[in-house]
Short mmCIF file of C-alpha atoms and ligand atoms in Angstrom, two decimals:
data_model
loop_
_atom_site.label_atom_id
_atom_site.label_comp_id
_atom_site.label_asym_id
_atom_site.label_seq_id
_atom_site.Cartn_x
_atom_site.Cartn_y
_atom_site.Cartn_z
CA MET N 1 0.12 -0.10 -0.20
CA ALA N 2 2.53 2.25 0.90
CA LEU N 3 4.62 1.53 -2.67
CA LEU N 4 1.31 2.27 -4.61
CA TRP N 5 0.72 5.37 -2.43
CA PHE N 6 4.20 6.17 -3.39
CA LEU N 7 3.72 5.67 -7.12
CA VAL N 8 -0.10 7.73 -6.80
CA LEU N 9 2.57 11.07 -6.17
CA VAL N 10 4.48 10.38 -8.36
CA VAL N 11 2.25 10.40 -11.35
CA ASN N 12 -0.01 13.06 -9.90
CA GLY N 13 3.46 14.90 -9.94
CA LEU N 14 4.32 14.23 -12.93
CA ALA N 15 0.29 14.63 -14.15
CA ARG N 16 0.34 18.47 -12.41
CA TYR N 17 3.63 19.11 -14.43
CA ALA N 18 2.15 17.64 -17.75
CA GLN N 19 -1.37 20.28 -17.08
CA LEU N 20 0.83 23.42 -16.24
CA GLN N 21 2.96 23.39 -18.34
CA LEU N 22 0.33 22.32 -21.49
CA THR N 23 -1.06 25.32 -19.74
CA ASN N 24 1.83 27.94 -19.96
CA VAL N 25 2.32 26.81 -23.83
CA ILE N 26 -1.07 27.07 -24.76
CA GLY N 27 -1.04 30.30 -23.00
CA GLN N 28 2.38 31.96 -24.26
CA ARG N 29 1.26 30.65 -27.81
CA LEU N 30 -1.97 32.65 -28.12
CA MET N 31 -0.15 35.80 -26.49
CA PHE N 32 2.82 35.30 -29.23
CA ASN N 33 -0.20 35.04 -31.59
CA LEU N 34 -2.12 38.02 -29.72
CA ARG N 35 0.50 40.26 -30.01
CA ASN N 36 1.34 39.51 -33.53
CA ALA N 37 -2.40 39.89 -34.80
CA ILE N 38 -2.44 43.34 -32.97
CA PHE N 39 1.11 44.74 -34.74
CA ALA N 40 0.11 43.30 -37.91
CA HIS N 41 -3.49 45.00 -37.35
CA TRP N 42 -1.93 48.53 -36.76
CA GLN N 43 0.87 48.46 -39.48
CA ARG N 44 -2.38 48.44 -41.47
CA MET N 45 -4.21 51.24 -40.17
CA GLY N 46 -4.18 54.19 -42.00
CA VAL N 47 -1.98 57.25 -40.53
CA ALA N 48 -5.24 59.00 -39.25
CA PHE N 49 -5.53 56.16 -37.06
CA PHE N 50 -2.36 57.04 -34.95
CA ASP N 51 -3.57 60.62 -35.07
CA ARG N 52 -5.81 59.67 -32.71
CA THR N 53 -4.31 57.03 -30.89
CA ALA N 54 -1.58 57.84 -27.88
CA VAL N 55 1.41 55.38 -28.07
CA GLY N 56 1.30 54.70 -24.58
CA GLU N 57 -2.67 53.43 -24.98
CA LEU N 58 -1.56 50.82 -27.94
CA VAL N 59 1.81 49.85 -25.56
CA SER N 60 -0.40 48.81 -22.77
CA LEU N 61 -2.58 47.16 -25.50
CA ILE N 62 0.17 44.85 -26.84
CA SER N 63 1.65 44.39 -23.15
CA ASN N 64 -0.29 44.54 -20.16
CA ASP N 65 -4.07 43.46 -21.63
CA VAL N 66 -2.57 40.73 -23.35
CA ASP N 67 -1.02 39.41 -20.14
CA ALA N 68 -3.91 39.85 -18.15
CA ILE N 69 -5.54 37.18 -20.95
CA ASN N 70 -2.45 35.04 -20.15
CA GLN N 71 -3.93 35.05 -16.77
CA VAL N 72 -7.02 32.90 -17.62
CA PHE N 73 -4.66 30.15 -18.57
CA THR N 74 -2.22 29.99 -16.12
CA GLY N 75 -4.40 30.55 -13.27
CA GLY N 76 -7.65 30.25 -14.23
CA LEU N 77 -9.83 28.86 -16.35
CA ILE N 78 -8.54 25.35 -17.51
CA LEU N 79 -7.97 24.67 -13.42
CA GLY N 80 -11.60 26.20 -13.09
CA VAL N 81 -13.27 23.37 -15.37
CA GLY N 82 -11.56 20.70 -12.51
CA ASN N 83 -13.24 22.15 -10.21
CA VAL N 84 -16.80 22.46 -11.98
CA VAL N 85 -16.22 18.36 -12.27
CA SER N 86 -15.38 17.82 -8.87
CA ALA N 87 -18.38 20.16 -7.86
CA VAL N 88 -20.53 18.29 -9.71
CA PHE N 89 -19.52 14.46 -8.45
CA ILE N 90 -19.63 15.58 -4.95
CA ILE N 91 -23.39 16.70 -5.48
CA VAL N 92 -24.65 13.73 -7.00
CA PHE N 93 -22.74 11.82 -4.46
CA LEU N 94 -24.09 13.96 -1.45
CA LEU N 95 -28.03 13.46 -2.91
CA LEU N 96 -27.56 10.03 -2.89
CA ILE N 97 -26.94 9.77 0.71
CA ASN N 98 -29.19 12.14 1.86
CA TRP N 99 -31.09 14.31 -0.21
CA SER N 100 -32.49 16.76 1.97
CA LEU N 101 -29.15 17.72 3.45
CA ALA N 102 -27.65 17.77 -0.07
CA LEU N 103 -30.41 20.30 -1.13
CA LEU N 104 -29.30 22.37 1.43
CA VAL N 105 -25.60 22.48 0.27
CA LEU N 106 -26.16 22.92 -2.78
CA GLY N 107 -28.43 25.98 -2.24
CA MET N 108 -25.70 27.40 -0.09
CA ALA N 109 -23.67 26.75 -3.01
CA VAL N 110 -26.15 28.76 -5.45
CA VAL N 111 -26.33 31.29 -3.10
CA MET N 112 -22.49 31.53 -3.17
CA LEU N 113 -22.54 31.69 -6.90
CA VAL N 114 -24.42 34.67 -7.04
CA ALA N 115 -23.02 36.51 -4.74
CA ALA N 116 -19.66 35.54 -6.56
CA THR N 117 -21.27 36.84 -9.67
CA LEU N 118 -22.81 39.92 -8.63
CA ILE N 119 -19.36 41.19 -7.61
CA THR N 120 -17.20 40.24 -10.03
CA ARG N 121 -19.92 42.44 -12.68
CA GLN N 122 -18.56 44.92 -10.20
CA MET N 123 -14.83 43.72 -10.73
CA ARG N 124 -15.20 43.76 -14.04
CA GLN N 125 -16.53 47.63 -14.43
CA ALA N 126 -13.78 48.12 -11.81
CA GLN N 127 -10.95 46.58 -14.42
CA ARG N 128 -12.33 48.54 -17.48
CA TRP N 129 -11.36 51.33 -15.80
CA THR N 130 -7.86 50.20 -14.13
CA ARG N 131 -6.72 49.38 -18.01
CA SER N 132 -7.46 52.37 -19.13
CA ARG N 133 -6.30 54.79 -16.23
CA LEU N 134 -3.04 52.18 -16.95
CA GLY N 135 -3.00 53.27 -20.13
CA SER N 136 -2.89 56.81 -19.66
CA ILE N 137 -0.31 56.52 -17.56
CA ASN N 138 1.95 54.64 -20.02
CA GLY N 139 0.37 57.20 -22.82
CA PHE N 140 2.19 60.01 -20.54
CA ILE N 141 5.22 58.72 -19.45
CA GLN N 142 5.85 58.08 -23.58
CA GLU N 143 5.25 61.97 -24.26
CA ALA N 144 7.43 63.12 -21.25
CA VAL N 145 10.28 60.84 -22.28
CA SER N 146 10.11 62.20 -25.96
CA GLY N 147 9.40 65.71 -25.20
CA VAL N 148 11.94 66.19 -22.93
CA THR N 149 14.21 68.40 -24.16
CA THR N 150 11.23 71.31 -24.44
CA ILE N 151 10.36 70.11 -20.65
CA GLN N 152 13.47 70.81 -19.34
CA LEU N 153 14.22 73.86 -21.69
CA PHE N 154 11.05 75.72 -20.09
CA ASN N 155 11.90 74.50 -16.55
CA ALA N 156 8.29 72.78 -16.80
CA ASP N 157 9.85 69.44 -14.81
CA ARG N 158 7.54 70.26 -11.86
CA ARG N 159 4.43 71.14 -13.50
CA ILE N 160 4.74 67.91 -15.41
CA ARG N 161 5.28 65.91 -12.16
CA ASP N 162 2.22 67.41 -10.90
CA ASP N 163 0.47 65.91 -13.86
CA PHE N 164 1.56 62.44 -13.32
CA ASP N 165 0.85 63.25 -10.08
CA VAL N 166 -2.60 63.23 -11.18
CA VAL N 167 -2.46 60.38 -13.46
CA ASN N 168 -1.05 58.37 -11.15
CA GLN N 169 -3.60 58.78 -8.36
CA GLU N 170 -6.36 57.68 -10.90
CA TYR N 171 -4.71 54.58 -11.37
CA SER N 172 -3.96 54.22 -7.37
CA ARG N 173 -7.64 55.10 -7.11
CA ALA N 174 -8.86 52.61 -9.83
CA ASN N 175 -6.54 49.66 -8.50
CA LEU N 176 -8.08 50.62 -4.78
CA HIS N 177 -11.21 50.09 -6.00
CA SER N 178 -10.86 46.61 -7.28
CA ALA N 179 -8.38 45.93 -4.52
CA THR N 180 -11.51 47.10 -2.24
CA LEU N 181 -14.21 44.54 -4.21
CA PHE N 182 -11.98 41.89 -3.71
CA SER N 183 -11.73 42.20 0.04
CA ILE N 184 -14.99 42.12 0.42
CA PHE N 185 -15.16 38.67 -1.43
CA LEU N 186 -12.97 36.31 -0.48
CA PRO N 187 -14.72 37.00 3.42
CA LEU N 188 -17.47 37.08 2.25
CA MET N 189 -16.97 33.29 0.51
CA ASN N 190 -15.41 32.29 3.62
CA TRP N 191 -18.31 33.44 5.77
CA LEU N 192 -20.64 32.01 3.47
CA GLY N 193 -19.10 28.62 3.44
CA ALA N 194 -19.07 28.65 7.56
CA ALA N 195 -22.62 29.21 7.02
CA THR N 196 -23.15 26.23 5.23
CA ALA N 197 -21.19 23.99 7.87
CA GLY N 198 -23.52 25.37 10.63
CA LEU N 199 -26.28 25.28 8.82
CA LEU N 200 -25.73 22.04 8.46
CA LEU N 201 -24.59 21.34 12.57
CA TRP N 202 -27.88 23.12 13.18
CA PHE N 203 -30.11 20.56 10.79
CA GLY N 204 -28.23 17.54 10.82
CA GLY N 205 -27.46 17.86 14.59
CA GLY N 206 -31.46 17.93 14.84
CA HIS N 207 -31.53 14.82 12.51
CA VAL N 208 -28.92 12.97 14.50
CA ILE N 209 -30.89 13.67 18.31
CA HIS N 210 -33.44 12.26 16.88
CA HIS N 211 -32.09 8.79 15.71
CA LEU N 212 -33.01 10.00 11.59
CA LEU N 213 -29.16 10.18 10.72
CA THR N 214 -25.88 8.77 11.63
CA LEU N 215 -23.29 10.84 13.37
CA GLY N 216 -21.21 9.11 10.20
CA THR N 217 -23.05 10.77 7.69
CA LEU N 218 -23.24 14.26 9.28
CA VAL N 219 -19.19 14.45 9.50
CA LEU N 220 -18.90 13.15 5.90
CA PHE N 221 -21.86 15.79 5.25
CA ILE N 222 -19.63 18.63 6.58
CA GLN N 223 -16.31 17.49 5.03
CA PHE N 224 -17.96 17.07 1.88
CA ALA N 225 -19.81 20.32 2.01
CA GLU N 226 -16.18 22.18 2.49
CA ARG N 227 -15.09 20.15 -0.46
CA LEU N 228 -18.07 21.67 -2.54
CA THR N 229 -17.38 25.27 -1.53
CA THR N 230 -13.89 25.39 -1.60
CA PRO N 231 -14.03 24.41 -5.53
CA VAL N 232 -17.06 26.84 -5.66
CA ARG N 233 -15.39 29.93 -4.06
CA ASP N 234 -12.10 29.12 -6.32
CA LEU N 235 -14.53 28.91 -9.48
CA ALA N 236 -15.26 32.71 -8.33
CA ASP N 237 -11.68 33.60 -7.28
CA LYS N 238 -11.28 32.85 -11.35
CA LEU N 239 -14.04 34.24 -12.15
CA ALA N 240 -12.48 37.69 -10.78
CA ILE N 241 -9.25 36.62 -12.93
CA PHE N 242 -11.64 35.74 -15.93
CA GLN N 243 -13.66 39.27 -15.58
CA THR N 244 -10.11 41.06 -15.80
CA ALA N 245 -9.38 39.45 -18.59
CA VAL N 246 -12.53 40.12 -20.47
CA ALA N 247 -11.99 43.59 -19.83
CA SER N 248 -8.59 43.30 -21.42
CA ALA N 249 -10.19 41.38 -24.28
CA GLU N 250 -12.86 44.21 -25.13
CA ARG N 251 -9.95 46.68 -25.26
CA ILE N 252 -7.96 44.45 -28.20
CA PHE N 253 -11.11 43.52 -29.64
CA ALA N 254 -12.70 46.68 -30.20
CA LEU N 255 -8.83 47.74 -31.90
CA LEU N 256 -8.97 44.24 -34.13
CA ASP N 257 -12.28 44.92 -35.35
CA ARG N 258 -11.92 48.41 -36.72
CA ALA N 259 -11.70 47.99 -40.49
CA ALA N 260 -7.78 48.00 -41.74
CA THR N 261 -7.87 51.38 -43.62
CA ASP N 262 -5.75 49.01 -46.64
CA ALA N 263 -8.64 46.89 -47.24
CA ASP N 264 -11.01 49.00 -49.04
CA GLY N 265 -11.22 48.17 -52.18
CA ALA N 266 -8.27 49.04 -54.55
CA THR N 267 -8.78 47.34 -57.62
CA THR N 268 -5.70 48.88 -60.12
CA SER N 269 -2.71 47.25 -58.86
CA VAL N 270 -0.39 48.50 -61.18
CA ILE N 271 -0.46 52.29 -62.14
CA GLN N 272 0.79 53.57 -65.32
CA PRO N 273 2.81 56.79 -65.81
CA GLY N 274 1.43 59.91 -66.80
CA VAL N 275 -0.63 62.93 -66.03
CA LEU N 276 -0.80 63.81 -62.32
CA SER N 277 -4.16 65.92 -61.91
CA PHE N 278 -6.22 67.61 -59.11
CA ASP N 279 -9.31 68.09 -59.81
CA HIS N 280 -11.79 70.19 -57.60
CA VAL N 281 -10.09 68.63 -54.72
CA TRP N 282 -11.95 69.32 -51.22
CA PHE N 283 -10.10 67.97 -48.02
CA ALA N 284 -10.46 68.59 -43.92
CA TYR N 285 -8.75 66.07 -41.58
CA GLN N 286 -11.74 66.68 -39.24
CA GLY N 287 -15.51 68.01 -40.49
CA GLU N 288 -15.62 70.84 -42.37
CA ASP N 289 -12.42 72.55 -41.41
CA TRP N 290 -11.01 72.52 -45.43
CA VAL N 291 -7.73 72.47 -45.49
CA LEU N 292 -7.69 72.09 -49.48
CA ARG N 293 -10.46 73.94 -51.20
CA ASP N 294 -11.49 73.20 -54.90
CA VAL N 295 -7.58 72.75 -55.18
CA SER N 296 -7.27 71.92 -59.24
CA PHE N 297 -3.85 71.08 -61.18
CA GLU N 298 -2.27 69.29 -63.44
CA VAL N 299 1.79 68.21 -63.84
CA ALA N 300 3.11 66.70 -66.63
CA PRO N 301 5.65 63.85 -67.29
CA GLY N 302 9.41 65.28 -66.61
CA GLU N 303 8.12 68.55 -65.36
CA LYS N 304 9.43 70.02 -62.21
CA VAL N 305 6.34 71.19 -60.22
CA ALA N 306 7.22 74.19 -56.98
CA ILE N 307 4.89 74.37 -54.36
CA VAL N 308 4.88 77.73 -52.62
CA GLY N 309 2.72 79.13 -50.21
CA ALA N 310 2.66 80.35 -46.19
CA THR N 311 3.29 78.43 -42.95
CA GLY N 312 -0.56 76.41 -43.01
CA ALA N 313 -1.69 77.08 -45.93
CA GLY N 314 -2.10 73.36 -47.10
CA LYS N 315 1.07 72.13 -49.14
CA SER N 316 2.38 69.33 -46.55
CA SER N 317 -1.47 68.29 -46.89
CA LEU N 318 -1.31 68.44 -50.30
CA ILE N 319 1.05 65.28 -50.45
CA SER N 320 -0.85 62.96 -47.71
CA VAL N 321 -3.60 63.08 -49.28
CA LEU N 322 -1.83 62.52 -52.98
CA ILE N 323 -0.06 59.16 -51.14
CA ARG N 324 -3.40 58.53 -49.53
CA PHE N 325 -2.34 58.99 -46.23
CA TYR N 326 -5.88 60.60 -45.79
CA ASP N 327 -8.80 60.57 -48.35
CA ILE N 328 -10.58 63.70 -50.10
CA GLN N 329 -14.27 64.25 -49.33
CA LYS N 330 -14.86 65.37 -51.96
CA GLY N 331 -13.37 66.08 -56.16
CA THR N 332 -10.56 63.61 -57.75
CA ILE N 333 -6.84 62.86 -57.46
CA ARG N 334 -6.09 61.08 -60.98
CA LEU N 335 -2.71 59.46 -61.94
CA GLY N 336 -2.34 58.06 -65.52
CA GLY N 337 -5.60 59.09 -66.08
CA GLU N 338 -6.43 56.91 -63.02
CA ASP N 339 -8.90 57.73 -59.95
CA ILE N 340 -5.98 57.02 -56.69
CA ARG N 341 -8.72 55.75 -54.50
CA ALA N 342 -9.14 52.88 -57.52
CA LEU N 343 -5.50 52.37 -56.91
CA ASP N 344 -3.55 50.30 -54.48
CA ARG N 345 -1.99 51.97 -51.63
CA ARG N 346 1.25 50.29 -51.28
CA GLU N 347 1.65 50.42 -55.39
CA ILE N 348 1.41 54.01 -55.16
CA ARG N 349 3.93 54.37 -52.01
CA ARG N 350 6.18 52.20 -54.06
CA ARG N 351 6.12 54.14 -57.49
CA ILE N 352 5.96 58.10 -55.96
CA GLY N 353 9.00 58.88 -53.66
CA VAL N 354 8.18 60.84 -50.72
CA VAL N 355 10.57 63.19 -48.54
CA PHE N 356 9.04 64.60 -45.71
CA GLN N 357 9.79 68.06 -43.99
CA ASP N 358 10.73 66.19 -40.93
CA PRO N 359 12.33 62.92 -41.84
CA PHE N 360 12.18 59.71 -39.16
CA ILE N 361 15.16 58.44 -39.07
CA PHE N 362 15.17 54.72 -36.78
CA THR N 363 17.19 52.95 -34.39
CA GLY N 364 20.00 51.05 -36.48
CA THR N 365 22.69 51.42 -38.98
CA VAL N 366 22.95 54.01 -41.77
CA GLY N 367 22.52 51.47 -44.53
CA HIS N 368 19.24 49.91 -42.73
CA ASN N 369 17.98 53.36 -42.41
CA ILE N 370 18.61 54.46 -46.38
CA SER N 371 17.61 50.58 -46.91
CA LEU N 372 14.69 50.48 -44.42
CA GLY N 373 15.24 46.38 -44.57
CA GLU N 374 14.09 46.47 -48.26
CA SER N 375 16.70 43.80 -49.69
CA MET N 376 18.97 45.70 -51.55
CA THR N 377 22.85 45.18 -52.06
CA SER N 378 24.83 47.72 -49.79
CA ASP N 379 26.36 49.17 -53.82
CA ARG N 380 23.13 50.54 -54.13
CA VAL N 381 22.76 52.11 -50.52
CA GLU N 382 25.88 53.29 -51.10
CA GLN N 383 25.46 54.96 -54.85
CA ALA N 384 22.41 56.47 -53.81
CA ALA N 385 24.14 58.05 -50.60
CA ALA N 386 26.95 59.07 -53.36
CA ALA N 387 24.47 60.60 -55.82
CA VAL N 388 22.89 63.03 -53.19
CA TYR N 389 26.57 63.92 -51.20
CA ALA N 390 25.54 62.35 -48.40
CA ASP N 391 28.66 60.05 -48.42
CA SER N 392 30.76 62.26 -46.81
CA PHE N 393 29.15 62.97 -43.67
CA ILE N 394 28.61 59.22 -43.44
CA ARG N 395 32.13 58.17 -44.66
CA ARG N 396 33.40 60.71 -41.09
CA LEU N 397 31.09 58.74 -38.97
CA ARG N 398 32.45 56.01 -36.91
CA GLY N 399 31.82 52.64 -39.01
CA GLY N 400 30.08 54.50 -42.09
CA TYR N 401 27.53 52.61 -43.12
CA ASP N 402 27.72 50.43 -40.15
CA TYR N 403 27.46 53.47 -37.93
CA VAL N 404 23.96 52.72 -35.26
CA LEU N 405 22.12 55.91 -35.37
CA HIS N 406 19.76 56.36 -31.87
CA GLU N 407 16.60 56.86 -31.67
CA ARG N 408 15.39 59.59 -34.33
CA GLY N 409 18.65 60.25 -35.59
CA SER N 410 19.53 62.58 -32.18
CA ASP N 411 23.08 61.91 -32.79
CA ILE N 412 22.89 63.75 -36.30
CA SER N 413 22.73 67.23 -37.37
CA THR N 414 19.26 67.77 -39.13
CA GLY N 415 21.01 68.74 -42.27
CA GLN N 416 22.19 65.32 -42.22
CA LYS N 417 19.10 63.69 -41.99
CA GLN N 418 17.69 65.59 -44.69
CA LEU N 419 20.57 63.90 -46.71
CA LEU N 420 20.25 60.80 -45.28
CA SER N 421 16.27 60.87 -45.98
CA PHE N 422 17.11 61.92 -49.91
CA ALA N 423 19.59 59.14 -49.88
CA ARG N 424 16.36 56.69 -48.88
CA ALA N 425 14.34 58.42 -51.45
CA PHE N 426 16.72 58.23 -54.03
CA ALA N 427 17.79 54.37 -52.94
CA PHE N 428 13.78 53.56 -53.58
CA GLU N 429 13.77 54.50 -57.32
CA PRO N 430 10.11 55.90 -57.30
CA ASP N 431 9.77 56.16 -61.22
CA ILE N 432 6.58 58.15 -61.32
CA LEU N 433 6.95 61.46 -59.03
CA LEU N 434 9.04 63.00 -56.73
CA VAL N 435 7.43 64.42 -54.17
CA LEU N 436 9.64 66.56 -52.13
CA ASP N 437 8.79 68.59 -48.75
CA GLU N 438 11.34 70.82 -48.12
CA ALA N 439 12.40 71.47 -44.54
CA THR N 440 11.69 74.62 -42.48
CA ALA N 441 14.78 74.57 -40.31
CA SER N 442 17.53 76.86 -41.89
CA VAL N 443 21.17 75.24 -42.12
CA ASP N 444 24.07 77.06 -42.80
CA PRO N 445 25.52 78.22 -46.47
CA GLU N 446 27.75 75.47 -46.70
CA THR N 447 25.33 72.70 -45.97
CA GLU N 448 22.42 74.42 -47.96
CA ARG N 449 24.62 74.08 -50.77
CA ILE N 450 25.08 70.27 -50.47
CA ILE N 451 21.28 70.36 -49.77
CA GLN N 452 20.87 72.00 -52.95
CA ALA N 453 23.02 70.71 -55.20
CA SER N 454 22.18 66.86 -53.48
CA LEU N 455 18.35 67.72 -54.19
CA LEU N 456 18.77 68.55 -57.89
CA LYS N 457 20.79 65.37 -58.58
CA LEU N 458 17.08 63.47 -56.92
CA VAL N 459 14.91 64.72 -59.29
CA ALA N 460 17.08 65.13 -62.01
CA GLY N 461 15.20 63.15 -64.91
CA ARG N 462 11.75 62.83 -62.64
CA THR N 463 9.15 64.30 -63.06
CA SER N 464 8.76 66.57 -59.26
CA ILE N 465 6.60 68.51 -57.48
CA ILE N 466 8.86 70.00 -54.52
CA ILE N 467 7.07 72.17 -51.65
CA ALA N 468 9.92 74.85 -51.88
CA HIS N 469 11.05 76.82 -48.80
CA ARG N 470 14.03 78.38 -50.58
CA LEU N 471 14.31 80.47 -53.33
CA SER N 472 17.25 78.62 -55.02
CA THR N 473 14.67 75.63 -55.54
CA ILE N 474 12.09 77.67 -56.78
CA GLU N 475 14.27 79.10 -59.34
CA HIS N 476 15.02 75.48 -60.64
CA ALA N 477 10.71 74.75 -61.40
CA ASP N 478 9.54 75.28 -64.46
CA ARG N 479 6.27 76.11 -63.50
CA ILE N 480 5.01 77.60 -59.70
CA ILE N 481 2.21 77.10 -57.63
CA VAL N 482 1.13 79.45 -55.13
CA LEU N 483 -1.70 77.66 -51.94
CA HIS N 484 -2.94 80.26 -50.18
CA LYS N 485 -5.22 79.41 -47.40
CA GLY N 486 -6.06 76.20 -48.96
CA GLN N 487 -6.38 77.58 -52.52
CA VAL N 488 -4.95 77.67 -55.71
CA VAL N 489 -4.25 81.60 -56.21
CA GLU N 490 -1.83 81.64 -58.80
CA THR N 491 0.16 79.49 -61.04
CA GLY N 492 2.96 80.61 -63.67
CA THR N 493 6.89 80.80 -63.82
CA HIS N 494 9.03 83.07 -61.53
CA SER N 495 9.46 86.15 -63.46
CA GLU N 496 5.48 85.90 -64.50
CA LEU N 497 4.40 85.39 -60.83
CA LEU N 498 6.72 88.55 -59.75
CA ALA N 499 5.21 90.67 -62.90
CA ARG N 500 1.09 90.00 -61.35
CA GLN N 501 2.31 91.40 -58.15
CA GLY N 502 -0.28 89.45 -56.49
CA VAL N 503 0.26 86.78 -53.35
CA TYR N 504 3.57 85.27 -54.81
CA SER N 505 5.30 88.19 -55.23
CA ARG N 506 4.04 89.27 -51.53
CA LEU N 507 5.70 85.67 -50.72
CA TYR N 508 8.30 86.81 -52.70
CA GLU N 509 9.37 90.29 -50.09
CA LEU N 510 9.09 88.53 -47.49
CA GLN N 511 10.10 85.64 -47.81
CA TYR N 512 12.82 84.42 -50.06
CA LYS N 513 14.32 88.11 -51.17
CA ASP N 514 16.84 88.04 -48.02
CA ARG N 515 17.70 84.65 -48.95
CA LEU N 516 19.24 85.91 -52.57
CA ALA N 517 22.46 86.44 -51.26
CA ALA N 518 22.90 83.09 -49.79
CA PRO N 519 25.20 81.26 -51.40
C1 M5T Z 601 -2.45 72.90 -42.99
C2 M5T Z 601 -4.27 71.99 -40.23
C3 M5T Z 601 -3.28 72.77 -39.91
C4 M5T Z 601 -2.85 73.98 -40.92
C5 M5T Z 601 -3.40 73.30 -42.67
C6 M5T Z 601 -0.69 68.28 -40.30
C7 M5T Z 601 -2.53 69.00 -39.90
C8 M5T Z 601 -2.25 69.90 -40.35
N1 M5T Z 601 -3.77 70.27 -39.51
C9 M5T Z 601 -4.55 69.85 -39.31
O1 M5T Z 601 -5.71 70.14 -39.03
N2 M5T Z 601 -4.26 68.45 -38.95
C10 M5T Z 601 -2.98 68.11 -39.22
O2 M5T Z 601 -2.82 66.86 -38.57
O3 M5T Z 601 -3.81 71.82 -41.51
O4 M5T Z 601 -1.34 72.19 -42.42
P1 M5T Z 601 -0.27 71.92 -43.07
O5 M5T Z 601 -0.88 71.29 -44.75
O6 M5T Z 601 0.79 71.00 -42.66
O7 M5T Z 601 1.00 73.34 -43.56
P2 M5T Z 601 1.84 73.39 -44.61
O8 M5T Z 601 2.82 72.33 -45.02
O9 M5T Z 601 1.35 74.74 -45.68
O10 M5T Z 601 3.05 74.45 -43.95
P3 M5T Z 601 4.65 74.51 -43.47
O11 M5T Z 601 4.21 75.31 -41.78
O12 M5T Z 601 4.88 73.31 -43.12
O13 M5T Z 601 4.90 75.65 -44.44
O14 M5T Z 601 -4.34 74.83 -40.82
O15 M5T Z 601 -3.70 73.54 -38.94
MG1 MG Z 602 4.34 71.45 -44.32
#
């Protein structure tokens, strides 16, 4: 018997290990898939989605919320199934022995379950609150870290600490609320368990005195009632974990259920080169706050067009709608005669090269920042850099193309970042159109000269639209389009426009003339 006991223990241990390991594997697998699914879905969301979502929210979604779901596996639901099975067995067993006492135990078990359900429902509400507060904390931290230079520059560190105190307090309060519910929950369950034993003693004791029941049966009942209330209590406990997971799952699936922006039925996947035309285009980021109003113009193949206009005129927005970061509300944009709404976004972005005002630099080598992981030979990367005169500064970096740049390119200058983004655009060889949003930041005359030469190389032989902030750029353009408060007000060559004495000549006087002296 002793040997058998020992064997049972060994088997029990092994089975327990297998069970835990299995639930771990399932849980990890699930988290892995869920994180991948969330990340993949983000990548398919349009730029507009990210405009309105805080980074911290997304971080807490993919970390904390996914973890909360895993809790169901590691400590919860699967083991909970065992509880249900053993509870059913015990109830059947008790019913066979003495149905009236069994009904009493069963009744108490139902009371416990109802109480547990009521409290855990409150818990889910509390968890929703906690989860969203945690998202706010993460969002706050992300912003405070990204904006650290501005914060320190304006001595805002103390104020920001106070603001953090507020979000932190909210999170604490939300957590405390959850914890309070939990503190009520466990003692209540224990008390109901004790009450069950008490009732059994009361009724069962009476039966024993009147010889309707043996003392042995009563002892058995009290012990089994305990065995029944323990799984019920555990189950209720698991329910609490489950509620947390449900609150998180709600957040995750709210995101996954959002239609991805790239799934909007583009029909044409190969773009024919040709004229680019804006035809009575109206666009607003929100509601009726028009940023582009009735914009119409054409760019013929091979043409170099410069767009000028005051700050906030809508120049950058023009690019955003062209590459379908946002869709326009009225009018049509055509590329090679085809409405761009029918064109595949990926194809548009492959064929149109864009350099933004504020180029983004990723953590990684210089080479990686040019190729962005696209398979291209290092020759092509270096040729691209050389073509736009970025190679001289790159060669001066320790390790050259293998030099690892920091997050957001904090260790190279603004001008160098621009040269790098030119090299990037060059390496991707856009064949239809090149769009360039010139940086507004001024650089020293020497860098200015290099950037200017680099830009000329970039647009050579290409159809191009350049949002110009420099006079020298404008002078090289075939045609100038003047944008004013979202409207095209003038088009023509530099001299034609100057002669008109309109918006352009005013802009020229104010913004460009004094730059004439620059080499
Ligand atoms: C044009 C508004 C902005 C401005 C107008 C990016 C962005 C802009 N706007 C929004 O409402 N939401 C947004 O997400 O649109 O902005 P722009 O096209 O960026 O102007 P620009 O490129 O001509 O200016 P600049 O300074 O780069 O020369 O009113 O409020
Ligand atoms: Mg702009």
